[in-house]
Amino acid sequence: MQGIALVIAFVVAIVLLILMISKFKVHPFLALITISVLFAFVSGMPLMDVKQDGEVVQVGLVSSINGGFSSTFSGIGLVIIFGALIGTILEATGAAVTMAETVVGWVGPKHPELAMLIMGWIVSIPVFCDSGFVVLNPIRKALVKKTKASSVAMTVCLSAGLYASHVFIPPTPGPIAAAEALEVSGHLLLIMAMGAVVSIPALLVSYFYAKFIGKKITASDEADGDTQQSYEELIASYGKLPSPFMSFAPIIIPILLMAIGSIAKVAGASGGFGTLMAFLGTPMIALAIGVIFGVVLIFQTGHGEQFHSLTESCLKTVGPILFITGAGGILGRVISNSGLIDFIKDNATALVSLGIIFPFLLSAILKTAQGSSTVALVTTASIMNPLMATMNLDSTFMRVLTVLAIGAGAMTVSHANDSYFWVVTNFGGLKAEEGYKTQTLVTLLEGVASAALIVVLWLIFR
């Protein structure tokens, strides 16, 4: 199959992928592999490599599957595991609570909504947004009682802060997987820095929208006069909390190591010192050192007996993400080897004109249709990688910007098919229809606001 027929087959394949995941509830791992195989057959890809004079002239389905899956795991598997393990440790040891306490101290009690926003943004860098909301929700409730702030405004700020870093800033698995698919996993520090920058518009628009909607809607816990622990009682219930330094260390130390490694590389440091800095600044090694600080934190807080169970729980959580990421790698490899890319290169005017807007729109469609931000990130990045050169997005900076554009799309929007939607509404004391006015609308505003800045950066630096 060639030409426009192949493009139509590709569009049908993506629609089928969305239907399988969202309507028929097929696990994304199986859906991605199934669509990859079906598209390979429809495109006319041979089952095995076709060789001529000992050279491979056409890559087959088996090689595409093996290559796509194994290359993804070898590049990013341990990084995802280490990042998730750090998040699990911060959650279990009470370090996330210490971090929240520290943020409240920075911002002050007169700005509780801002405190929740920043608190969520920091905690969700290593912790999944669903878990982060559950962990921080008691603090939100206690602060509502202490400050008399709107419970709805506090819920929206916490949700939005968590979501912003969840889709933009590694070591959250989604952005890491997208970076691997777009071949910039060696530039995680740049992705972190740019992710922080493009999350600013999302945070600003969320803050003002939370203040607005908080005056329009009353949560059930406010209406019922629900009694909550005082803030002081809540903190006391955790017993001895870890120090701020040890709480932040598993996140800050890897970032600093990656920064030092990047500086040494740019400065051209050589010899033993240069090699050591490059080694410590590798994302996998930097995050492994973060895990070591996390292990120290576990034993320091008296949770040593839980170390095995925490690790096992983390691996169970991160396993599906690894499998989905690997399956996304298969889809990307099949697309690359199908002949579709050659046709697009010859007819690329429309795609080139859309530029960075295209991955945002594709990711937003996938996110809205099937609910998972991680699946939207992985799938869109896998589709985009073969197209990067054609769309004039092939430089390192443009690839990083594409990761962030996909992230902006992956938050647009959270609604009833997204588990996070139900976590926020249920724990925030909101009805489903109120969830659409709060969670769904704020994620739409976040995604569009960040995408606007990303487009501006693309126009400046392309």
CSV table of C-alpha atoms in Angstrom, one decimal, residues 21-371:
chain,number,residue,atom,x,y,z
A,21,ILE,CA,-8.8,1.8,24.7
A,22,SER,CA,-11.8,4.1,25.5
A,23,LYS,CA,-14.9,2.3,24.4
A,24,PHE,CA,-13.9,-1.4,24.5
A,25,LYS,CA,-11.6,-1.0,27.5
A,26,VAL,CA,-8.7,-3.0,26.0
A,27,HIS,CA,-5.5,-2.4,27.9
A,28,PRO,CA,-3.3,0.2,26.1
A,29,PHE,CA,-0.4,-2.3,25.9
A,30,LEU,CA,-2.5,-4.8,24.0
A,31,ALA,CA,-4.2,-2.1,21.9
A,32,LEU,CA,-0.9,-0.5,20.8
A,33,ILE,CA,0.6,-3.9,19.8
A,34,THR,CA,-2.6,-5.0,18.0
A,35,ILE,CA,-2.8,-1.7,16.0
A,36,SER,CA,0.9,-1.9,15.2
A,37,VAL,CA,0.6,-5.4,13.8
A,38,LEU,CA,-2.6,-4.6,11.9
A,39,PHE,CA,-1.1,-1.4,10.4
A,40,ALA,CA,2.0,-3.4,9.4
A,41,PHE,CA,-0.1,-6.0,7.5
A,42,VAL,CA,-2.2,-3.3,5.8
A,43,SER,CA,0.8,-1.3,4.7
A,44,GLY,CA,2.3,-4.4,3.1
A,45,MET,CA,5.3,-4.8,5.5
A,46,PRO,CA,6.9,-8.2,5.1
A,47,LEU,CA,6.9,-10.6,8.1
A,48,MET,CA,10.7,-11.0,8.0
A,49,ASP,CA,13.5,-8.7,6.8
A,50,VAL,CA,14.0,-8.7,3.0
A,51,LYS,CA,17.7,-9.0,2.2
A,52,GLN,CA,19.6,-8.5,-1.1
A,53,ASP,CA,23.3,-9.4,-1.3
A,54,GLY,CA,23.3,-9.8,2.4
A,55,GLU,CA,22.0,-6.3,3.1
A,56,VAL,CA,18.5,-5.6,4.6
A,57,VAL,CA,16.6,-3.6,1.9
A,58,GLN,CA,13.2,-3.8,3.7
A,59,VAL,CA,12.7,-4.2,7.5
A,60,GLY,CA,10.2,-6.8,8.5
A,61,LEU,CA,7.5,-6.9,11.2
A,62,VAL,CA,9.5,-9.1,13.6
A,63,SER,CA,12.5,-6.8,13.5
A,64,SER,CA,10.2,-3.8,13.9
A,65,ILE,CA,8.6,-5.3,17.0
A,66,ASN,CA,11.8,-6.4,18.6
A,67,GLY,CA,13.7,-3.2,17.8
A,68,GLY,CA,10.9,-0.9,18.9
A,69,PHE,CA,10.3,-2.7,22.2
A,70,SER,CA,13.9,-3.4,23.2
A,71,SER,CA,15.3,0.0,22.3
A,72,THR,CA,12.7,1.7,24.5
A,73,PHE,CA,13.5,-0.4,27.5
A,74,SER,CA,17.2,-0.1,27.2
A,75,GLY,CA,17.0,3.6,26.9
A,76,ILE,CA,14.6,4.6,29.6
A,77,GLY,CA,13.4,1.6,31.7
A,78,LEU,CA,15.6,2.1,34.8
A,79,VAL,CA,15.0,5.9,34.7
A,80,ILE,CA,11.2,5.3,35.0
A,81,ILE,CA,11.6,2.8,37.8
A,82,PHE,CA,14.0,5.0,39.8
A,83,GLY,CA,11.8,8.0,39.4
A,84,ALA,CA,8.7,6.1,40.5
A,85,LEU,CA,10.5,4.6,43.5
A,86,ILE,CA,11.6,8.1,44.7
A,87,GLY,CA,7.9,9.2,44.6
A,88,THR,CA,6.8,6.1,46.5
A,89,ILE,CA,9.4,6.8,49.2
A,90,LEU,CA,8.4,10.4,49.6
A,91,GLU,CA,4.8,9.5,49.9
A,92,ALA,CA,5.3,6.7,52.5
A,93,THR,CA,7.8,8.5,54.8
A,94,GLY,CA,5.9,11.7,55.2
A,95,ALA,CA,8.5,13.6,53.2
A,96,ALA,CA,5.7,14.9,51.0
A,97,VAL,CA,4.1,16.4,54.1
A,98,THR,CA,7.3,18.1,55.1
A,99,MET,CA,7.6,19.5,51.6
A,100,ALA,CA,4.1,20.8,51.9
A,101,GLU,CA,4.9,22.3,55.3
A,102,THR,CA,7.9,24.0,53.9
A,103,VAL,CA,5.9,25.5,51.0
A,104,VAL,CA,3.3,26.9,53.4
A,105,GLY,CA,6.1,28.5,55.4
A,106,TRP,CA,7.4,30.1,52.2
A,107,VAL,CA,4.1,31.5,51.0
A,108,GLY,CA,2.5,32.3,54.3
A,109,PRO,CA,-1.0,31.4,55.7
A,110,LYS,CA,-2.6,34.4,54.0
A,111,HIS,CA,-2.2,32.8,50.5
A,112,PRO,CA,-3.5,29.2,51.0
A,113,GLU,CA,-4.5,28.7,47.4
A,114,LEU,CA,-1.0,29.7,46.2
A,115,ALA,CA,0.5,27.4,48.8
A,116,MET,CA,-1.6,24.5,47.5
A,117,LEU,CA,-0.7,25.3,43.9
A,118,ILE,CA,3.0,25.3,44.5
A,119,MET,CA,2.8,22.4,46.9
A,120,GLY,CA,1.1,20.2,44.2
A,121,TRP,CA,3.6,21.4,41.5
A,122,ILE,CA,6.6,20.3,43.6
A,123,VAL,CA,5.2,17.0,45.0
A,124,SER,CA,4.1,15.8,41.6
A,125,ILE,CA,7.5,16.0,40.0
A,126,PRO,CA,8.3,12.5,41.3
A,127,VAL,CA,4.8,11.4,42.5
A,128,PHE,CA,1.9,10.5,40.3
A,129,CYS,CA,-0.8,13.2,40.4
A,130,ASP,CA,-3.4,10.7,41.6
A,131,SER,CA,-1.3,9.7,44.6
A,132,GLY,CA,-0.2,13.2,45.2
A,133,PHE,CA,-3.8,14.4,45.5
A,134,VAL,CA,-4.6,11.7,48.0
A,135,VAL,CA,-1.5,12.4,50.1
A,136,LEU,CA,-2.0,16.2,50.2
A,137,ASN,CA,-5.8,16.2,50.5
A,138,PRO,CA,-5.8,16.0,54.3
A,139,ILE,CA,-3.5,19.1,54.3
A,140,ARG,CA,-5.8,20.9,51.9
A,141,LYS,CA,-8.8,20.2,54.2
A,142,ALA,CA,-6.9,21.3,57.3
A,143,LEU,CA,-5.8,24.5,55.6
A,144,VAL,CA,-9.4,25.2,54.6
A,145,LYS,CA,-10.5,25.0,58.2
A,146,LYS,CA,-7.5,27.0,59.4
A,147,THR,CA,-7.7,29.8,56.8
A,148,LYS,CA,-11.5,29.8,56.0
A,149,ALA,CA,-10.5,29.7,52.3
A,150,SER,CA,-12.8,28.2,49.6
A,151,SER,CA,-12.6,24.4,49.6
A,152,VAL,CA,-13.3,24.4,45.9
A,153,ALA,CA,-10.6,27.0,45.1
A,154,MET,CA,-8.1,24.9,47.2
A,155,THR,CA,-9.1,21.7,45.3
A,156,VAL,CA,-8.6,23.3,41.9
A,157,CYS,CA,-5.3,24.8,42.9
A,158,LEU,CA,-4.0,21.5,44.3
A,159,SER,CA,-5.3,19.5,41.2
A,160,ALA,CA,-3.8,22.0,38.7
A,161,GLY,CA,-0.4,22.2,40.5
A,162,LEU,CA,-0.1,18.5,40.5
A,163,TYR,CA,-1.1,18.2,36.9
A,164,ALA,CA,1.3,20.8,35.6
A,165,SER,CA,4.4,19.0,36.7
A,166,HIS,CA,2.9,15.6,36.0
A,167,VAL,CA,2.9,16.2,32.2
A,168,PHE,CA,5.9,18.5,31.9
A,169,ILE,CA,8.7,17.7,34.4
A,170,PRO,CA,10.7,14.4,34.7
A,171,PRO,CA,11.1,12.1,36.5
A,172,THR,CA,7.4,11.6,36.2
A,173,PRO,CA,7.2,8.6,33.8
A,174,GLY,CA,5.1,10.3,31.0
A,175,PRO,CA,7.6,13.0,30.1
A,176,ILE,CA,10.5,10.6,30.4
A,177,ALA,CA,8.8,8.1,28.0
A,178,ALA,CA,8.0,10.9,25.5
A,179,ALA,CA,11.6,12.1,25.7
A,180,GLU,CA,12.9,8.6,25.0
A,181,ALA,CA,10.5,8.2,22.0
A,182,LEU,CA,11.7,11.5,20.6
A,183,GLU,CA,15.4,10.6,21.3
A,184,VAL,CA,16.1,13.3,23.8
A,185,SER,CA,16.3,11.2,27.0
A,186,GLY,CA,19.9,12.3,27.4
A,187,HIS,CA,18.7,15.9,27.8
A,188,LEU,CA,16.4,15.5,30.8
A,189,LEU,CA,17.8,18.5,32.6
A,190,LEU,CA,16.8,20.7,29.6
A,191,ILE,CA,13.4,19.1,29.6
A,192,MET,CA,13.0,19.8,33.4
A,193,ALA,CA,14.1,23.4,33.0
A,194,MET,CA,11.8,24.1,30.0
A,195,GLY,CA,9.0,22.1,31.6
A,196,ALA,CA,9.2,24.4,34.6
A,197,VAL,CA,9.1,27.4,32.3
A,198,VAL,CA,6.1,26.3,30.2
A,199,SER,CA,4.2,25.3,33.3
A,200,ILE,CA,4.2,28.9,34.6
A,201,PRO,CA,1.2,30.0,32.3
A,202,ALA,CA,-0.7,26.9,33.4
A,203,LEU,CA,-0.1,27.7,37.1
A,204,LEU,CA,-1.1,31.4,36.7
A,205,VAL,CA,-4.3,30.7,34.8
A,206,SER,CA,-5.2,28.0,37.3
A,207,TYR,CA,-4.7,30.3,40.3
A,208,PHE,CA,-7.0,33.0,38.9
A,209,TYR,CA,-9.6,30.5,37.7
A,210,ALA,CA,-9.6,28.8,41.1
A,211,LYS,CA,-10.2,32.1,42.9
A,212,PHE,CA,-13.1,32.8,40.4
A,213,ILE,CA,-14.8,29.3,40.5
A,214,GLY,CA,-14.3,29.1,44.3
A,215,LYS,CA,-16.9,31.9,44.6
A,216,LYS,CA,-19.4,30.1,42.3
A,217,ILE,CA,-19.4,26.5,43.7
A,218,THR,CA,-19.7,25.2,47.2
A,219,ALA,CA,-18.2,21.8,48.0
A,220,SER,CA,-20.2,19.2,50.0
A,221,ASP,CA,-17.8,19.3,52.9
A,222,GLU,CA,-18.3,23.1,53.2
A,223,ALA,CA,-22.1,22.8,52.9
A,224,ASP,CA,-22.3,20.0,55.4
A,225,GLY,CA,-20.0,21.7,57.9
A,226,ASP,CA,-17.7,18.7,57.8
A,227,THR,CA,-15.4,18.7,60.7
A,228,GLN,CA,-11.8,18.0,60.0
A,229,GLN,CA,-8.6,17.7,62.0
A,230,SER,CA,-6.9,21.0,62.7
A,231,TYR,CA,-3.7,21.6,60.7
A,232,GLU,CA,-1.6,21.1,63.8
A,233,GLU,CA,-3.3,17.8,64.7
A,234,LEU,CA,-2.8,16.6,61.2
A,235,ILE,CA,0.9,17.3,61.2
A,236,ALA,CA,1.2,15.7,64.7
A,237,SER,CA,-0.5,12.5,63.5
A,238,TYR,CA,2.4,11.7,61.3
A,239,GLY,CA,4.8,11.6,64.2
A,240,LYS,CA,8.3,12.6,63.6
A,241,LEU,CA,8.5,14.0,60.1
A,242,PRO,CA,11.8,14.1,58.1
A,243,SER,CA,13.8,17.3,57.8
A,244,PRO,CA,13.2,19.6,54.9
A,245,PHE,CA,16.7,18.8,53.5
A,246,MET,CA,16.2,15.0,53.6
A,247,SER,CA,12.6,15.4,52.2
A,248,PHE,CA,13.8,17.4,49.2
A,249,ALA,CA,17.1,15.6,48.7
A,250,PRO,CA,15.8,12.7,46.6
A,251,ILE,CA,14.5,15.3,44.0
A,252,ILE,CA,17.1,18.1,44.3
A,253,ILE,CA,20.3,16.0,44.3
A,254,PRO,CA,19.6,14.2,41.0
A,255,ILE,CA,18.7,17.6,39.4
A,256,LEU,CA,22.0,19.1,40.7
A,257,LEU,CA,24.0,16.1,39.5
A,258,MET,CA,22.4,16.4,36.0
A,259,ALA,CA,23.2,20.1,36.0
A,260,ILE,CA,26.8,19.6,37.0
A,261,GLY,CA,27.2,16.9,34.3
A,262,SER,CA,25.7,19.2,31.7
A,263,ILE,CA,28.0,22.1,32.8
A,264,ALA,CA,31.1,19.8,32.7
A,265,LYS,CA,30.1,18.6,29.2
A,266,VAL,CA,29.7,22.2,27.9
A,267,ALA,CA,32.9,23.3,29.5
A,268,GLY,CA,34.7,20.4,27.9
A,269,ALA,CA,36.0,18.9,31.1
A,270,SER,CA,38.2,15.9,30.4
A,271,GLY,CA,40.2,13.3,32.2
A,272,GLY,CA,39.1,11.6,35.4
A,273,PHE,CA,37.1,14.5,36.7
A,274,GLY,CA,35.2,15.1,33.4
A,275,THR,CA,34.4,11.4,33.1
A,276,LEU,CA,33.1,11.3,36.7
A,277,MET,CA,30.9,14.3,36.2
A,278,ALA,CA,29.5,12.9,33.0
A,279,PHE,CA,28.9,9.6,34.8
A,280,LEU,CA,27.1,11.2,37.8
A,281,GLY,CA,25.1,13.5,35.5
A,282,THR,CA,23.7,10.6,33.5
A,283,PRO,CA,19.9,10.6,34.3
A,284,MET,CA,19.9,6.9,35.2
A,285,ILE,CA,22.9,7.4,37.7
A,286,ALA,CA,21.6,10.7,39.0
A,287,LEU,CA,18.2,9.2,39.8
A,288,ALA,CA,19.8,6.1,41.3
A,289,ILE,CA,21.6,8.4,43.7
A,290,GLY,CA,18.3,10.0,44.5
A,291,VAL,CA,17.0,6.5,45.4
A,292,ILE,CA,19.9,6.1,47.8
A,293,PHE,CA,18.9,9.3,49.6
A,294,GLY,CA,15.4,7.9,49.6
A,295,VAL,CA,16.5,4.6,51.2
A,296,VAL,CA,18.4,6.6,53.9
A,297,LEU,CA,15.1,8.5,54.4
A,298,ILE,CA,13.2,5.3,54.9
A,299,PHE,CA,15.4,4.0,57.7
A,300,GLN,CA,15.8,7.5,59.2
A,301,THR,CA,12.1,7.8,59.7
A,302,GLY,CA,11.7,4.3,61.1
A,303,HIS,CA,10.1,2.7,58.0
A,304,GLY,CA,12.9,0.2,57.3
A,305,GLU,CA,10.6,-2.8,57.7
A,306,GLN,CA,8.4,-1.4,54.9
A,307,PHE,CA,11.3,-1.1,52.4
A,308,HIS,CA,10.6,-4.4,50.6
A,309,SER,CA,6.8,-3.9,50.4
A,310,LEU,CA,7.3,-0.3,49.2
A,311,THR,CA,9.6,-1.5,46.4
A,312,GLU,CA,7.3,-4.3,45.4
A,313,SER,CA,4.3,-1.9,45.4
A,314,CYS,CA,6.2,0.6,43.3
A,315,LEU,CA,7.2,-2.0,40.7
A,316,LYS,CA,3.6,-3.2,40.4
A,317,THR,CA,2.6,0.4,39.7
A,318,VAL,CA,5.3,1.2,37.2
A,319,GLY,CA,5.2,-2.1,35.3
A,320,PRO,CA,2.2,-1.2,33.2
A,321,ILE,CA,3.8,2.1,32.3
A,322,LEU,CA,6.9,0.3,31.1
A,323,PHE,CA,4.9,-2.1,29.0
A,324,ILE,CA,2.9,0.8,27.4
A,325,THR,CA,6.1,2.7,26.7
A,326,GLY,CA,7.6,-0.4,25.0
A,327,ALA,CA,4.4,-0.9,23.0
A,328,GLY,CA,4.5,2.7,22.0
A,329,GLY,CA,8.1,2.1,20.7
A,330,ILE,CA,6.8,-0.7,18.6
A,331,LEU,CA,4.1,1.5,17.0
A,332,GLY,CA,6.7,4.2,16.3
A,333,ARG,CA,9.1,1.7,14.6
A,334,VAL,CA,6.3,0.1,12.5
A,335,ILE,CA,5.2,3.6,11.3
A,336,SER,CA,8.8,4.5,10.5
A,337,ASN,CA,9.3,1.3,8.5
A,338,SER,CA,5.9,1.3,6.7
A,339,GLY,CA,6.7,3.7,3.9
A,340,LEU,CA,4.3,6.3,5.4
A,341,ILE,CA,7.1,8.7,6.3
A,342,ASP,CA,8.5,8.8,2.7
A,343,PHE,CA,5.1,9.8,1.4
A,344,ILE,CA,4.7,12.5,4.1
A,345,LYS,CA,8.1,13.9,3.3
A,346,ASP,CA,7.0,14.3,-0.3
A,347,ASN,CA,3.8,16.0,0.7
A,348,ALA,CA,4.7,17.8,4.0
A,349,THR,CA,3.6,21.3,3.3
A,350,ALA,CA,0.5,21.2,5.6
A,351,LEU,CA,2.4,19.5,8.4
A,352,VAL,CA,5.3,21.9,8.3
A,353,SER,CA,2.9,24.8,8.4
A,354,LEU,CA,1.2,23.4,11.6
A,355,GLY,CA,4.6,22.9,13.2
A,356,ILE,CA,4.5,22.5,17.0
A,357,ILE,CA,0.7,22.8,17.0
A,358,PHE,CA,0.3,19.4,15.4
A,359,PRO,CA,1.7,17.3,18.3
A,360,PHE,CA,-0.3,19.4,20.7
A,361,LEU,CA,-3.6,18.7,18.8
A,362,LEU,CA,-2.8,15.0,18.3
A,363,SER,CA,-2.0,14.5,22.0
A,364,ALA,CA,-5.1,16.5,23.1
A,365,ILE,CA,-7.3,14.3,20.9
A,366,LEU,CA,-5.8,11.1,22.3
A,367,LYS,CA,-6.0,12.4,25.9
A,368,THR,CA,-9.7,13.5,25.6
A,369,ALA,CA,-10.7,10.3,23.8
A,370,GLN,CA,-9.1,7.7,26.1
A,371,GLY,CA,-8.4,9.5,29.4
